[in-house]
Short mmCIF file of C-alpha atoms in Angstrom, two decimals:
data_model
loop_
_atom_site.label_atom_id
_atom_site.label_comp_id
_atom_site.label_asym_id
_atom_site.label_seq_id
_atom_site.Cartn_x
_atom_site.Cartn_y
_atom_site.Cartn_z
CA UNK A 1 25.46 21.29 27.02
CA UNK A 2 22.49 22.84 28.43
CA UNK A 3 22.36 26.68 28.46
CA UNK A 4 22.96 28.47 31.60
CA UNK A 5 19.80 30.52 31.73
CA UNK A 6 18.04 27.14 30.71
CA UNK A 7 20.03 25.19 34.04
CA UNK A 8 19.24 27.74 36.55
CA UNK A 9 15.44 27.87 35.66
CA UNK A 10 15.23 23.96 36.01
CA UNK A 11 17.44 23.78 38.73
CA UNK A 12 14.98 26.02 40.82
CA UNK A 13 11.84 24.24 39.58
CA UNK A 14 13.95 21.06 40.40
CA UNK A 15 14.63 22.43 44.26
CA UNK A 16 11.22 23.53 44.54
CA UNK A 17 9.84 20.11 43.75
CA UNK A 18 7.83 21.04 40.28
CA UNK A 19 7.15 20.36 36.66
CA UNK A 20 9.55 17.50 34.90
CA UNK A 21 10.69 18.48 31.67
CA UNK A 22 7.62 16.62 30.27
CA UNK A 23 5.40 18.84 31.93
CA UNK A 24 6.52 21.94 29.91
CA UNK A 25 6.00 19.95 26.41
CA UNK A 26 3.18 21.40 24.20
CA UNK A 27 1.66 19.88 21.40
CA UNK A 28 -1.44 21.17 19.37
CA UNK A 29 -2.99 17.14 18.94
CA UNK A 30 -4.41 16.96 22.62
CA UNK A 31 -7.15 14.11 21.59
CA UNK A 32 -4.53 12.04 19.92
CA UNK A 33 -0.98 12.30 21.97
CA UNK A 34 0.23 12.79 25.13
CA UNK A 35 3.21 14.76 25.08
CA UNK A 36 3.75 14.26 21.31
CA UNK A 37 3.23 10.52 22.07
CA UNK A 38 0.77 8.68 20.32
CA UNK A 39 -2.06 7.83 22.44
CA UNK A 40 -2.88 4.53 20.67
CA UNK A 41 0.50 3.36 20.88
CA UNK A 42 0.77 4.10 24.67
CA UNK A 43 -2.60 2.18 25.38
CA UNK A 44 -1.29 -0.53 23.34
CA UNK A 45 2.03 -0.90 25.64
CA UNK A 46 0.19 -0.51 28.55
CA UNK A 47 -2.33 -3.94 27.76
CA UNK A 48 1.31 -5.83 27.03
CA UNK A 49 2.71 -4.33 30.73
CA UNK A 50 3.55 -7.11 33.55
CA UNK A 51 3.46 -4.60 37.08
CA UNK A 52 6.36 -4.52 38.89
CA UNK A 53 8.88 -5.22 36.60
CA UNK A 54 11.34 -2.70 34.08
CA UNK A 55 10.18 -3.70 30.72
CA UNK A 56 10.38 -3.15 27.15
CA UNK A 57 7.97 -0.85 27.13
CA UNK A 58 8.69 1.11 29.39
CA UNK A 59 12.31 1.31 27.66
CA UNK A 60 10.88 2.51 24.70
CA UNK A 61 8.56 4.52 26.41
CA UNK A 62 11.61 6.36 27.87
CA UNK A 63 13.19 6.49 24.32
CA UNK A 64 10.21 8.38 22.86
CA UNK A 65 10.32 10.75 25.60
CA UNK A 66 13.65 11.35 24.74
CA UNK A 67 13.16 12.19 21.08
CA UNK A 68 10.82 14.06 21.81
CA UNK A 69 12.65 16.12 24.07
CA UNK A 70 15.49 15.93 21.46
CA UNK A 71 12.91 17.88 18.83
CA UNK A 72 11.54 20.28 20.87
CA UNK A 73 11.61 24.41 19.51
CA UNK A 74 11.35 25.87 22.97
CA UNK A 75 10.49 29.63 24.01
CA UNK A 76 14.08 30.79 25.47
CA UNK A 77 13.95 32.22 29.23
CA UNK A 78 16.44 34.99 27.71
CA UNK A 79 15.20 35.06 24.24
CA UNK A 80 11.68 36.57 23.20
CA UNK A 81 8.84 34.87 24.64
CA UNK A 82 6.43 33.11 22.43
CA UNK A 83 3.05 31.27 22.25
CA UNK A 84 2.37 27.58 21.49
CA UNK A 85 0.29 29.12 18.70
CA UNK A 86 3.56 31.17 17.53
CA UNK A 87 5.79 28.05 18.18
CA UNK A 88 3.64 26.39 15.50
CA UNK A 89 3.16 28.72 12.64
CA UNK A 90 7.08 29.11 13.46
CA UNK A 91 7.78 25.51 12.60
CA UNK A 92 5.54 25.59 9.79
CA UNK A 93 7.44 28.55 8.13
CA UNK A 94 4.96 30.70 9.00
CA UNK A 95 4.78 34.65 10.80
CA UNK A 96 1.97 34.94 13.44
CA UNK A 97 2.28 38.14 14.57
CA UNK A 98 -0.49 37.97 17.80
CA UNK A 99 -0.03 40.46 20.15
CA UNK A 100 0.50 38.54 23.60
CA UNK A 101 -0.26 39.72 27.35
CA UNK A 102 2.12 36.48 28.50
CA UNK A 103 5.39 38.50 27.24
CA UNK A 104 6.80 38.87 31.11
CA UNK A 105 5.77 34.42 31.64
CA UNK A 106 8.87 32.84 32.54
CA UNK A 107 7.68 29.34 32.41
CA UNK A 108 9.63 27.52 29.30
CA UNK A 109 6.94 25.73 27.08
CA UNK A 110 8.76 23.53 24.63
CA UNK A 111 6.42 22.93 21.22
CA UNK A 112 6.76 20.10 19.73
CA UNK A 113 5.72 20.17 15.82
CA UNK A 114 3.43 17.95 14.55
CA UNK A 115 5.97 16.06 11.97
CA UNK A 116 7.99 14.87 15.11
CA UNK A 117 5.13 13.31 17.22
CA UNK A 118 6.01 9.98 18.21
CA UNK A 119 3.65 6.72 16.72
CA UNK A 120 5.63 4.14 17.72
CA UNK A 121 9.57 3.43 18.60
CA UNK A 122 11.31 0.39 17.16
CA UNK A 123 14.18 -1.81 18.51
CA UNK A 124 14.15 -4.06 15.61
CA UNK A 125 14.32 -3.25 11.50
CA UNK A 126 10.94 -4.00 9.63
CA UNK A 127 12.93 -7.98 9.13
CA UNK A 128 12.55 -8.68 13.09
CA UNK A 129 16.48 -8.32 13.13
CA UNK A 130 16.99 -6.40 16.09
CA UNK A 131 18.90 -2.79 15.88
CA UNK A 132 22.22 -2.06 17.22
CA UNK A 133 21.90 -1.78 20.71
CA UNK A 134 22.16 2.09 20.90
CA UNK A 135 19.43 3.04 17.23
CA UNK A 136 16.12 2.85 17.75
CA UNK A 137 13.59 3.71 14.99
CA UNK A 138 11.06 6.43 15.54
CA UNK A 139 7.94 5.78 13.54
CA UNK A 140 6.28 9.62 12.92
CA UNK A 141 3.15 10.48 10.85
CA UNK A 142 5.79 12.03 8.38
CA UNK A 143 8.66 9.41 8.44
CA UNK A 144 10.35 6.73 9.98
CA UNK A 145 13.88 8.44 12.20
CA UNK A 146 17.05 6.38 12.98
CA UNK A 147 18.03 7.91 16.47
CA UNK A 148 20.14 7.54 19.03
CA UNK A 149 18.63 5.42 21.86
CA UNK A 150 20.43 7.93 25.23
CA UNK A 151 19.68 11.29 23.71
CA UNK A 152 17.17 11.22 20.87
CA UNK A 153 19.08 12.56 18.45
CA UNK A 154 18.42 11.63 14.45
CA UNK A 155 21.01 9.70 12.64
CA UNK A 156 19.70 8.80 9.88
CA UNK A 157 15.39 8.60 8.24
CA UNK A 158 13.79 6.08 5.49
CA UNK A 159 14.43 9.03 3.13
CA UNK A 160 17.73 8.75 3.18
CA UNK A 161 17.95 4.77 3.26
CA UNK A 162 18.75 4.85 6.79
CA UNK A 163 21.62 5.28 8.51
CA UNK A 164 23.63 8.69 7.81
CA UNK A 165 26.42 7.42 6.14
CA UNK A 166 28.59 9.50 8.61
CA UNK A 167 27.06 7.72 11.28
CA UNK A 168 27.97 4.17 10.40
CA UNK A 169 31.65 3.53 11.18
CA UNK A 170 31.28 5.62 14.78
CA UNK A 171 28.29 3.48 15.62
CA UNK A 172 29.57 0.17 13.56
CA UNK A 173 26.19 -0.28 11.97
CA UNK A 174 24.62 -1.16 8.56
CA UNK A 175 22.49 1.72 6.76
CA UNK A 176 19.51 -0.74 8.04
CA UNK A 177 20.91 -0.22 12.08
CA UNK A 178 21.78 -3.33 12.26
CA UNK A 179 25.59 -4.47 13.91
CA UNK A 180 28.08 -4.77 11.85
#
């Protein structure tokens, strides 16, 4: 559910024919990603493109713009307003305490921290046996994420062999994400 402060503001940037959520995502990597997304990867899916046509890679494309999205720690509209810089040290455990002239900027910028910045998204295990049809695997430069392929969200990392166990009977999926 999507906060009310949070649905007005986009609503209104919506009407007025301005930024997509994508266009508020920071990240502190600007050489390497775009948007959190691994620059490499997305040159690499755009040589394998056909034009004109929905395809893989643009499906995956849209599911790494999702987790993304999913792992965002945003500055609140009704909460305090804070810096990229802030955002980071933030996510990192850290206390920046940097006096800002921005305080009154309404303008949501959603951070995305470095550990969730996408290298590549999966629809198959490392076997070539493709995933249940709604896991993906999120490859990140700190681990590989089981998510949900609609919303982003994690269900499961290599850490923990996989698959939350809670996870596997409501999907009906091995730890792996493969069916059942």
């Amino acid at each position: 559910m999507l906060r009310f402060d949070w649905r007005n503001y986009l609503s209104l940037e919506a009407s007025i024919g301005r930024r997509s959520l994508m266009d508020m995502i920071r990240w502190t990597n600007i050489e390497d990603y775009e948007h959190g997304i691994s620059r490499h990867w997305l040159r690499r899916m755009a040589k394998r493109e056909l034009p004109g046509t929905y395809t893989l890679n643009e499906a995956l494309l849209k599911v790494a713009r999702r987790y993304i999205l999913a792992n965002v720690a945003g500055n609140s509209l009704s909460g305090s307003f804070q810096t990229s810089i802030e955002m980071a040290c933030e996510s990192n455990g850290q206390h920046c305490n940097i006096p800002s002239a921005l305080s009154a900027i309404t303008i949501p910028s959603l951070f995305v921290p470095e550990h969730h910045y996408v290298e590549s998204v999966h629809l198959m295990n490392s076997r070539g046996i493709p995933l249940h049809p709604a896991i993906a695997v999120v490859q990140t430069p700190a681990r590989e994420y089981y998510i949900l392929r609609d919303t982003g969200q994690e269900i499961g990392c290599e850490e923990a062999g996989g698959v939350y166990k809670c996870w596997l009977d409501v999907i009906r999926c091995q730890e792996d994400g493969v069916s059942t």
